[in-house]
mmCIF file of C-alpha atoms in Angstrom:
data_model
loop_
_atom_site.group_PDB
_atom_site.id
_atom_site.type_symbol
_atom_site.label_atom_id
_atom_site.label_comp_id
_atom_site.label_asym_id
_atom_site.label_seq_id
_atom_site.Cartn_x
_atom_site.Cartn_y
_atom_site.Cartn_z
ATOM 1 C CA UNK A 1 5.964 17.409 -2.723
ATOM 2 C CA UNK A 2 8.249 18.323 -0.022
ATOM 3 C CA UNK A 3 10.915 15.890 0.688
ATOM 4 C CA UNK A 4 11.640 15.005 4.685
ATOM 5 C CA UNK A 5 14.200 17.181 6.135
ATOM 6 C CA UNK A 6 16.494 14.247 7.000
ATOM 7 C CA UNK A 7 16.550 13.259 3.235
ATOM 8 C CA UNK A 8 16.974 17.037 1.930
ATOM 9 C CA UNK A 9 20.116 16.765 4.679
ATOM 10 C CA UNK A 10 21.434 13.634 3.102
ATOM 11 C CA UNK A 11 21.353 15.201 -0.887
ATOM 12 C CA UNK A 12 23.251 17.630 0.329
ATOM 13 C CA UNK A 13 25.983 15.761 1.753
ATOM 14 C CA UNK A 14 25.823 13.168 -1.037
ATOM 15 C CA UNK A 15 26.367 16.420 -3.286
ATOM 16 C CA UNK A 16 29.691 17.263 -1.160
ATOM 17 C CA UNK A 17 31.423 13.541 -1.621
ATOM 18 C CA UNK A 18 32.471 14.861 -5.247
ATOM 19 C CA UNK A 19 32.879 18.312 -4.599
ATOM 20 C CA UNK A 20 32.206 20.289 -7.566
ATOM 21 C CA UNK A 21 30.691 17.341 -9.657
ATOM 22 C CA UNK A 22 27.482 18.567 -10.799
ATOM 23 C CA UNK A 23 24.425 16.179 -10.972
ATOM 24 C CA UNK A 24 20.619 16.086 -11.908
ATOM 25 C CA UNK A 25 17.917 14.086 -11.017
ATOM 26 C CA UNK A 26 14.120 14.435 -12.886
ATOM 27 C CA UNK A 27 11.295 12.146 -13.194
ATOM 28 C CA UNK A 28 7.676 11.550 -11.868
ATOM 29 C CA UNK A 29 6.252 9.580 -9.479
ATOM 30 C CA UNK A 30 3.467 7.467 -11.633
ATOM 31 C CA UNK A 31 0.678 5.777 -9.356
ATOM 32 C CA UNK A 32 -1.098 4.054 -12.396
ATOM 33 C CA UNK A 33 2.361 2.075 -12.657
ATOM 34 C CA UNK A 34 3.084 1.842 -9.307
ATOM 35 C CA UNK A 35 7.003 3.100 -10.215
ATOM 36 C CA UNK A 36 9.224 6.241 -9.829
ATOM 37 C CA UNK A 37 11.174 6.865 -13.074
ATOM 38 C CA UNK A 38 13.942 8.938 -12.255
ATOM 39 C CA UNK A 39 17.117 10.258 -14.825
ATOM 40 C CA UNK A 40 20.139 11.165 -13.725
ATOM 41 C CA UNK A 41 22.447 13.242 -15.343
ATOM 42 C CA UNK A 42 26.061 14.231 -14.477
ATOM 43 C CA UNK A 43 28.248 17.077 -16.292
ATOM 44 C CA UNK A 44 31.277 15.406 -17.369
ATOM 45 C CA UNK A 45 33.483 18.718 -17.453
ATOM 46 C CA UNK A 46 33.076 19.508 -13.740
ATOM 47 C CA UNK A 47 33.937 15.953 -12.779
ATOM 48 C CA UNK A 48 36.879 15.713 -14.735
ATOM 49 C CA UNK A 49 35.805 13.411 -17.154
ATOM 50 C CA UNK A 50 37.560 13.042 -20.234
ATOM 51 C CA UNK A 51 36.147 10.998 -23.157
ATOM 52 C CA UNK A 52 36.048 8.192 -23.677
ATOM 53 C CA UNK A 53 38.473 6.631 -21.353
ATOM 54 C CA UNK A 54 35.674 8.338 -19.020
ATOM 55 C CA UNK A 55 32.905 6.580 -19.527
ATOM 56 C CA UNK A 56 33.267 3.979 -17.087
ATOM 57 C CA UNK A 57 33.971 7.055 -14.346
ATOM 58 C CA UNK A 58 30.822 8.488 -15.321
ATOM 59 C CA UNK A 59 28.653 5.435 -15.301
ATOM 60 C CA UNK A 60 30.133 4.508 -11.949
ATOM 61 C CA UNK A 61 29.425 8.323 -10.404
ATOM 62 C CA UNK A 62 25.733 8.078 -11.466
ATOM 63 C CA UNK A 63 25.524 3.985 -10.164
ATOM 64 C CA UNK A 64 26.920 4.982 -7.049
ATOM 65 C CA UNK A 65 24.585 8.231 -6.568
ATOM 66 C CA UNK A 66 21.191 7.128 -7.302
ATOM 67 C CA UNK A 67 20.374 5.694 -4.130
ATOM 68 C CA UNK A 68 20.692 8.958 -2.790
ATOM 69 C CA UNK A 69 19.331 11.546 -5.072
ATOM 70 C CA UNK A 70 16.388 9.082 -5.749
ATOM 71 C CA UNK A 71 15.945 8.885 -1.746
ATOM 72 C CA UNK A 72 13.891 11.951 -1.060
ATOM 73 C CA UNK A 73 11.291 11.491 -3.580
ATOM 74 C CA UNK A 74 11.315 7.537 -2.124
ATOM 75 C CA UNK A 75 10.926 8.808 1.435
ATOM 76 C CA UNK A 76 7.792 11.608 0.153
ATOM 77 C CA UNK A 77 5.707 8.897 -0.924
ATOM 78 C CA UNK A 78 2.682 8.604 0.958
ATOM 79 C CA UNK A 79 2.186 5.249 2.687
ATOM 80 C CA UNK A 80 -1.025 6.279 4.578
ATOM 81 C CA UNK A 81 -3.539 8.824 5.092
ATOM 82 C CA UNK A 82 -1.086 10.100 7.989
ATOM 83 C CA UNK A 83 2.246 9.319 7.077
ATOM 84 C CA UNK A 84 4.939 9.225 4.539
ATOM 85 C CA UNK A 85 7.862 6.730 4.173
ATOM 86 C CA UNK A 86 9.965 9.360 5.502
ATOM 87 C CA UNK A 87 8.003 9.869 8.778
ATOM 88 C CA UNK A 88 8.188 5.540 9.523
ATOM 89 C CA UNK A 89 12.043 6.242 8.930
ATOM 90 C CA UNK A 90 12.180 9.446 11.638
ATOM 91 C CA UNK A 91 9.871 6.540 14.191
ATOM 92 C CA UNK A 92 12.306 4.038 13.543
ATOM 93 C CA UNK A 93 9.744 1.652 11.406
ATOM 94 C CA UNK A 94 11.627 1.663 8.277
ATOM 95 C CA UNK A 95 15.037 2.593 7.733
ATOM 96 C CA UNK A 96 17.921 3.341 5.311
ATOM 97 C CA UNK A 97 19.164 0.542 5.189
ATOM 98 C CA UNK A 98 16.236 -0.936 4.084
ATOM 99 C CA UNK A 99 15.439 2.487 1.883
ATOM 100 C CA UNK A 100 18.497 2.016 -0.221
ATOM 101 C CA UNK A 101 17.484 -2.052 -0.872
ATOM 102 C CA UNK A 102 14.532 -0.988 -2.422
ATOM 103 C CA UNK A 103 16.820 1.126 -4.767
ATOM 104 C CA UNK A 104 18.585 -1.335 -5.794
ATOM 105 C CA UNK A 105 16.250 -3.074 -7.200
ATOM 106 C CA UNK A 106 15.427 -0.410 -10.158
ATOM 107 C CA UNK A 107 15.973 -1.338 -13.734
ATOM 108 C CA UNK A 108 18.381 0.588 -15.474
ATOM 109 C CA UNK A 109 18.511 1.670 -19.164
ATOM 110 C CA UNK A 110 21.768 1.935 -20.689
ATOM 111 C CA UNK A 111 23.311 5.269 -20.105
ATOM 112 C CA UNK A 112 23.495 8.082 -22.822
ATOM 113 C CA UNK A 113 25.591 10.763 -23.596
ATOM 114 C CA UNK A 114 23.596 14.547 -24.610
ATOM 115 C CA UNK A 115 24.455 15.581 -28.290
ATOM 116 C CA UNK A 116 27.525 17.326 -27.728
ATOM 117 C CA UNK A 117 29.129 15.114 -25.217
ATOM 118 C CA UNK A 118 28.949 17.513 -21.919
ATOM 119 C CA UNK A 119 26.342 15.309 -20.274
ATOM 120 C CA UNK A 120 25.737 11.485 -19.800
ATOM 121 C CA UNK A 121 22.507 10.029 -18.047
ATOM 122 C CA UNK A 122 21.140 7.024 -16.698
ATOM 123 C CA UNK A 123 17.280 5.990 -16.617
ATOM 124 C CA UNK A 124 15.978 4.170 -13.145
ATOM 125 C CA UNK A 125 12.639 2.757 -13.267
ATOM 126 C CA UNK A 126 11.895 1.565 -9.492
ATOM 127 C CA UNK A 127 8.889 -0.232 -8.718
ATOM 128 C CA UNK A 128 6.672 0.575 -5.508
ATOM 129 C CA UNK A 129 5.137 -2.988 -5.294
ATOM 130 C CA UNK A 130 7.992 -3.917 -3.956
ATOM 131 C CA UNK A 131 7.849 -1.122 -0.970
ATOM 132 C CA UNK A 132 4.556 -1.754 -0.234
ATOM 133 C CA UNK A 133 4.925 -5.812 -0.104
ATOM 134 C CA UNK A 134 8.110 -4.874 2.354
ATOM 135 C CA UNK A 135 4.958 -2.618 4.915
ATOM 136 C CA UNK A 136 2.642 -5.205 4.876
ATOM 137 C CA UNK A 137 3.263 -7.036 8.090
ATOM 138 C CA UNK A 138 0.391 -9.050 9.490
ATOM 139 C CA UNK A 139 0.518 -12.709 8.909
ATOM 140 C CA UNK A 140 -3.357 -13.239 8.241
ATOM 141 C CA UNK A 141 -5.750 -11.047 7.093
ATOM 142 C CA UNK A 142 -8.122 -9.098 9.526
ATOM 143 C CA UNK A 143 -11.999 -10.405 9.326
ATOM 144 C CA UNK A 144 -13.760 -6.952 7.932
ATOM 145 C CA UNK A 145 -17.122 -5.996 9.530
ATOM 146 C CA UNK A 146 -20.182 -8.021 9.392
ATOM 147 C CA UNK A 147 -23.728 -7.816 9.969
ATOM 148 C CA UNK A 148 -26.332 -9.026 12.220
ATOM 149 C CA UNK A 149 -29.418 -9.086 9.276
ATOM 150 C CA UNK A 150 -27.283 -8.572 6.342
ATOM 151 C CA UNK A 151 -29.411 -6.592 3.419
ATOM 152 C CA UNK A 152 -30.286 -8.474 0.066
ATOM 153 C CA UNK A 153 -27.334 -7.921 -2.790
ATOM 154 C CA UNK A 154 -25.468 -10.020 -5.321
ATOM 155 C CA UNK A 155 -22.224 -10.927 -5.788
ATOM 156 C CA UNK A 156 -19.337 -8.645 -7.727
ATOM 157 C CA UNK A 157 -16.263 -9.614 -9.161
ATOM 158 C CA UNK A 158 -14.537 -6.298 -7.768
ATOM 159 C CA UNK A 159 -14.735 -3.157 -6.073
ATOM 160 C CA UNK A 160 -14.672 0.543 -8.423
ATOM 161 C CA UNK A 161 -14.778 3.133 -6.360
ATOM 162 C CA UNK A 162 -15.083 6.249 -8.405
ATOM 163 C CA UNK A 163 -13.216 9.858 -7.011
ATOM 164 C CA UNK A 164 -12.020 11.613 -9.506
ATOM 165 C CA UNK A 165 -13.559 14.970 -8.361
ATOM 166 C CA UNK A 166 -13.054 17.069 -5.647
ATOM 167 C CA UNK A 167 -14.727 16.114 -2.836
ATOM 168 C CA UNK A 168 -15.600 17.057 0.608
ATOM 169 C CA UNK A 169 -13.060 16.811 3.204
ATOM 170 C CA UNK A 170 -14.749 15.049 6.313
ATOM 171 C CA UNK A 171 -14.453 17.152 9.652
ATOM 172 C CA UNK A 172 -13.572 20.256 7.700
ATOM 173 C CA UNK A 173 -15.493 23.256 5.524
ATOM 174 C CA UNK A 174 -13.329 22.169 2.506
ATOM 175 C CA UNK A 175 -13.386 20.301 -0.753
ATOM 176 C CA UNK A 176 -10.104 18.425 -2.111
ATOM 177 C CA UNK A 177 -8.971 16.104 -4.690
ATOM 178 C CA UNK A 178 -8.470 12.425 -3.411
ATOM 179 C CA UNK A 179 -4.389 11.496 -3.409
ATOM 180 C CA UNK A 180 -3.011 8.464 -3.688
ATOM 181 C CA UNK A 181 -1.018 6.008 -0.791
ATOM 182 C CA UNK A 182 0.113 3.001 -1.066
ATOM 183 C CA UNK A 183 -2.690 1.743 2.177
ATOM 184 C CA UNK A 184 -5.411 3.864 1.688
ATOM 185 C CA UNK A 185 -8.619 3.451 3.780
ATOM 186 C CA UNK A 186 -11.697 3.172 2.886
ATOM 187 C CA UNK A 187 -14.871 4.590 5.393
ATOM 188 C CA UNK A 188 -18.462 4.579 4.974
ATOM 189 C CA UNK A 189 -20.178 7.829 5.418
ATOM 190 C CA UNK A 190 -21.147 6.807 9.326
ATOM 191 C CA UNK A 191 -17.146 6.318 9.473
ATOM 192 C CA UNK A 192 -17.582 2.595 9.937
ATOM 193 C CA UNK A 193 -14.501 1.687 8.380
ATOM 194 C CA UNK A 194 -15.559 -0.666 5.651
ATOM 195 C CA UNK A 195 -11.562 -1.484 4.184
ATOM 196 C CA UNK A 196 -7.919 -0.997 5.281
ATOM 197 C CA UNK A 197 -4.676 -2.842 4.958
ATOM 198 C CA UNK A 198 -4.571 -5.436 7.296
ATOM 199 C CA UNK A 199 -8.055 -7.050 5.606
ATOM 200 C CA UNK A 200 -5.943 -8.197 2.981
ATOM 201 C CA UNK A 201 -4.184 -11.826 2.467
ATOM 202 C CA UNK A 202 -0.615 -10.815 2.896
ATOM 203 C CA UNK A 203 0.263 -14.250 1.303
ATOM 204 C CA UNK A 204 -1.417 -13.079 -2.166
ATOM 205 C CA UNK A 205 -1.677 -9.214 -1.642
ATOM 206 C CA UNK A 206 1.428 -6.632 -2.186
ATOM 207 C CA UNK A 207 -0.659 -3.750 -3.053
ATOM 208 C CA UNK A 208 -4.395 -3.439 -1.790
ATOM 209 C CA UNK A 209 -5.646 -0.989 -4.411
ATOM 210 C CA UNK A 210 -4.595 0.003 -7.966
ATOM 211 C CA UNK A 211 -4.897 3.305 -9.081
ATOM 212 C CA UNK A 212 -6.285 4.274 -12.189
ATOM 213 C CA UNK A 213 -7.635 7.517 -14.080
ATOM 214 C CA UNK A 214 -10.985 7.925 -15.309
ATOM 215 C CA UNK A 215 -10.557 7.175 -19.344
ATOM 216 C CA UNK A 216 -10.268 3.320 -17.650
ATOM 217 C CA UNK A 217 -13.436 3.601 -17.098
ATOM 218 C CA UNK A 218 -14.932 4.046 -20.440
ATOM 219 C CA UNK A 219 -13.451 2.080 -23.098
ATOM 220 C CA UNK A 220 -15.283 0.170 -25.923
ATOM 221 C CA UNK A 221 -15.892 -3.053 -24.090
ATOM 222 C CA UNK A 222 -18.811 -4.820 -23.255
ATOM 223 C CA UNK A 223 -18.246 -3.745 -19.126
ATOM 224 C CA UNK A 224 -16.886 -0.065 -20.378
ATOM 225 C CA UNK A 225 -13.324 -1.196 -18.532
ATOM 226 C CA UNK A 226 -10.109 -1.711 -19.811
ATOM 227 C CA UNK A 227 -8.614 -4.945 -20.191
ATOM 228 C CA UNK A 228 -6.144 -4.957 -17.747
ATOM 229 C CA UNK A 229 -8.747 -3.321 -15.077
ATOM 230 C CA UNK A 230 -10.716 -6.263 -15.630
ATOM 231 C CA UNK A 231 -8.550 -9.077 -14.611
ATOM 232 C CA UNK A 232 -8.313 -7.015 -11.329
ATOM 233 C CA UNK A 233 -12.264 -6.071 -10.622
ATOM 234 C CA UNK A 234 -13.713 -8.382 -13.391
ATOM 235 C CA UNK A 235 -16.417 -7.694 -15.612
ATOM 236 C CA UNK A 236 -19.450 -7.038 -13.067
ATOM 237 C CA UNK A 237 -17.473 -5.222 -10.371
ATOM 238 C CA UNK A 238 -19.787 -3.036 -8.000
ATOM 239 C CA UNK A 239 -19.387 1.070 -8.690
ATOM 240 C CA UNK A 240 -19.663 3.186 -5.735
ATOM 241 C CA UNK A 241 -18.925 6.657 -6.511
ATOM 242 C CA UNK A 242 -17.225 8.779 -3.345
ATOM 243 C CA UNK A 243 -18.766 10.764 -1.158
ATOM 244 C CA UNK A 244 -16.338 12.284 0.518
ATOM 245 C CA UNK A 245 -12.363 12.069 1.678
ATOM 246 C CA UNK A 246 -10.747 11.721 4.835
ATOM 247 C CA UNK A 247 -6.756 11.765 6.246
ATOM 248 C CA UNK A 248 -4.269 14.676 6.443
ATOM 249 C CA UNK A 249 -2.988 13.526 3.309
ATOM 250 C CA UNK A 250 -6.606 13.289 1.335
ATOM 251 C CA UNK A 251 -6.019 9.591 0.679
ATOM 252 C CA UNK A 252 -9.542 7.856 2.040
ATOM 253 C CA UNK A 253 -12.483 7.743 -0.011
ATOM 254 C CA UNK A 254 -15.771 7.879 1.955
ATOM 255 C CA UNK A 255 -18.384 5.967 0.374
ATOM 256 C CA UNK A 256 -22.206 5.481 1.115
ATOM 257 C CA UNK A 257 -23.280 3.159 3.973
ATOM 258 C CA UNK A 258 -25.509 1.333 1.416
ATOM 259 C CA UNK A 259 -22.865 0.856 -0.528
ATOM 260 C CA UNK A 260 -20.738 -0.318 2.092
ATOM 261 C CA UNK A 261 -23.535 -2.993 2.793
ATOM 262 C CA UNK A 262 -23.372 -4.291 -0.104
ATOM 263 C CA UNK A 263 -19.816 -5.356 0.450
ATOM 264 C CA UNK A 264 -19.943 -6.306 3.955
ATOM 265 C CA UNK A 265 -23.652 -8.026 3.647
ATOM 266 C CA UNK A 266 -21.992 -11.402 1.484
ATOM 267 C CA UNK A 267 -19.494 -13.874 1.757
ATOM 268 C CA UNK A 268 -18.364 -13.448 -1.475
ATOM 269 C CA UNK A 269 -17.881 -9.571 -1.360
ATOM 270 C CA UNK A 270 -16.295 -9.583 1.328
ATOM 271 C CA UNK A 271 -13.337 -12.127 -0.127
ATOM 272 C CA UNK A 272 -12.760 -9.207 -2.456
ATOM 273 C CA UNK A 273 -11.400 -6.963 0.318
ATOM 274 C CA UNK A 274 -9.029 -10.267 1.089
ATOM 275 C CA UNK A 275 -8.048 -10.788 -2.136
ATOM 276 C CA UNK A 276 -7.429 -6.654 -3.065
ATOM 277 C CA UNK A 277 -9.499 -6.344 -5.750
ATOM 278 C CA UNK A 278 -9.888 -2.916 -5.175
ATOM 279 C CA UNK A 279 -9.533 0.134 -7.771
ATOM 280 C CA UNK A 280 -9.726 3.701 -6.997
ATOM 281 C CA UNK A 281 -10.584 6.386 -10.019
ATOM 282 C CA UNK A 282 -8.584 9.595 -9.113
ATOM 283 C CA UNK A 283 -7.930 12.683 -11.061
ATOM 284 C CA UNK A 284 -4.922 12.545 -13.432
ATOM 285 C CA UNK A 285 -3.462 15.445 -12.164
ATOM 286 C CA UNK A 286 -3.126 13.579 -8.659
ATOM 287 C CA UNK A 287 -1.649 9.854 -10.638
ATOM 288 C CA UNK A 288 1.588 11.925 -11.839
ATOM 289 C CA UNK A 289 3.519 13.471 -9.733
ATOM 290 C CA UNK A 290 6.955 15.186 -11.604
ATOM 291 C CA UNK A 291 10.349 15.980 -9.334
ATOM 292 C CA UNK A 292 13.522 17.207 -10.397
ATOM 293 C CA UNK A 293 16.848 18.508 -8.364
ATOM 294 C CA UNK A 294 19.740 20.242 -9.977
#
């Protein structure tokens, strides 16, 4: 992932405040979670650090400069199939003010000092629920399509839509993994478009899908899902496997029109679009995404 050139700018002048105080920042981006988990590390010799009147120093170095090593990877994530969080902040929809809020609210693990005292670091575990609830902006929830003679179905507890493969890109001679966003879209494969953010009930909705990998899928249980998959998409939730991906970013599934019928065909379906109880099956490789910065 390449960070926005505005953020890259402001890790380097973070870097300058302290001068020859070297610091670290490593973690992963984990979409199953919804979090960013991010250590930072500081060398206590080339800050001057002596131990262990130091320690409070060195805790309040690597408080004060997580907000913006942390920022890049914040402003790479993907919010839609177009954009990431770092392209609403260069538009003027989002900014760093409000960037470095959502920082704050990480947890922190106590910090820790490496085996032979050079090092101390500091664990951040930063949840993206909260960035997402912060985007959604509509008031009431957009009525999703509807038919004229709707065709016979039942109704489903949820909505599994399964692309963990590579698939084909729509308008292009290609075949990619689907990515993950926090508002993905969801088309039909006339490019009706059957699901998007603004469908949801902002007053019980943060995040309009979960992510999850494919061993979800296929545990011992009666329905083959894992527990906490089922209190999202219940028991009998309907299975549409992808046909395809769309969005510069590979981030909406395509699924068939008869599947997208059978959502859009019942009352009760289509509450499940309201209500985001939505899961997308991706690749593992794509639900893991590992940074680090010396």
């Amino acid at each position: 992932m390449k960070p926005p050139m505005l953020s890259c700018l402001l890790l380097v002048l973070a870097s300058l405040v302290f001068g020859e105080t070297k610091l670290a920042i490593s973690g992963s981006i984990e979409w199953e979670r919804m979090e960013i988990n991010a250590v930072i590390t500081i060398d206590l010799a080339s800050a001057g650090i002596r131990l262990p009147t130091g320690r409070i120093q060195a805790e309040g170095i690597l408080q004060g400069e997580y907000p913006y090593l942390v920022r890049p990877y914040l402003l790479s994530i993907p919010v839609n199939s177009a954009d990431t969080l770092g392209d609403l902040l260069n538009r003027g929809a989002f900014s760093l003010r409000d960037t470095d809020s959502i920082s704050s609210t990480a947890q922190k693990i106590p910090s820790v000092f490496t085996f032979n005292l050079a090092f101390m670091s500091a664990q951040y575990t930063l949840s993206l629920h909260k960035l997402s609830g912060e985007l959604i902006q509509h008031r009431q929830a957009v009525e999703s399509m509807r038919l004229l003679i709707p065709v016979p179905t039942i109704p489903y507890t949820g909505i599994l839509i399964i692309a963990d493969e590579e698939l084909p890109v729509h308008g292009r001679h290609v075949t990619a993994l689907t990515r993950p966003c926090l508002f993905p879209k969801v088309w039909d494969t006339d490019m009706n478009l059957i699901y998007e953010q603004s469908m949801v009930d902002p007053q019980q909705v943060q995040t309009i899908v979960r992510y999850v990998s494919p061993d979800q899928i296929f545990r011992p249980t009666p329905s083959g899902l894992e527990d906490e998959l089922i209190r999202l998409v219940g028991s009998n939730p309907l299975r549409i496997i992808a046909q395809g991906v769309f969005g510069i970013h590979f981030t909406d599934p395509i699924i068939d029109r008869q599947d997208a019928l059978q959502i859009i065909s019942l009352e009760e379906n289509r509450r499940l679009l309201r209500e985001g109880r939505v899961a997308i099956v991706l690749n593992q490789q794509v639900l893991s995404i590992p940074f680090s910065a010396p």
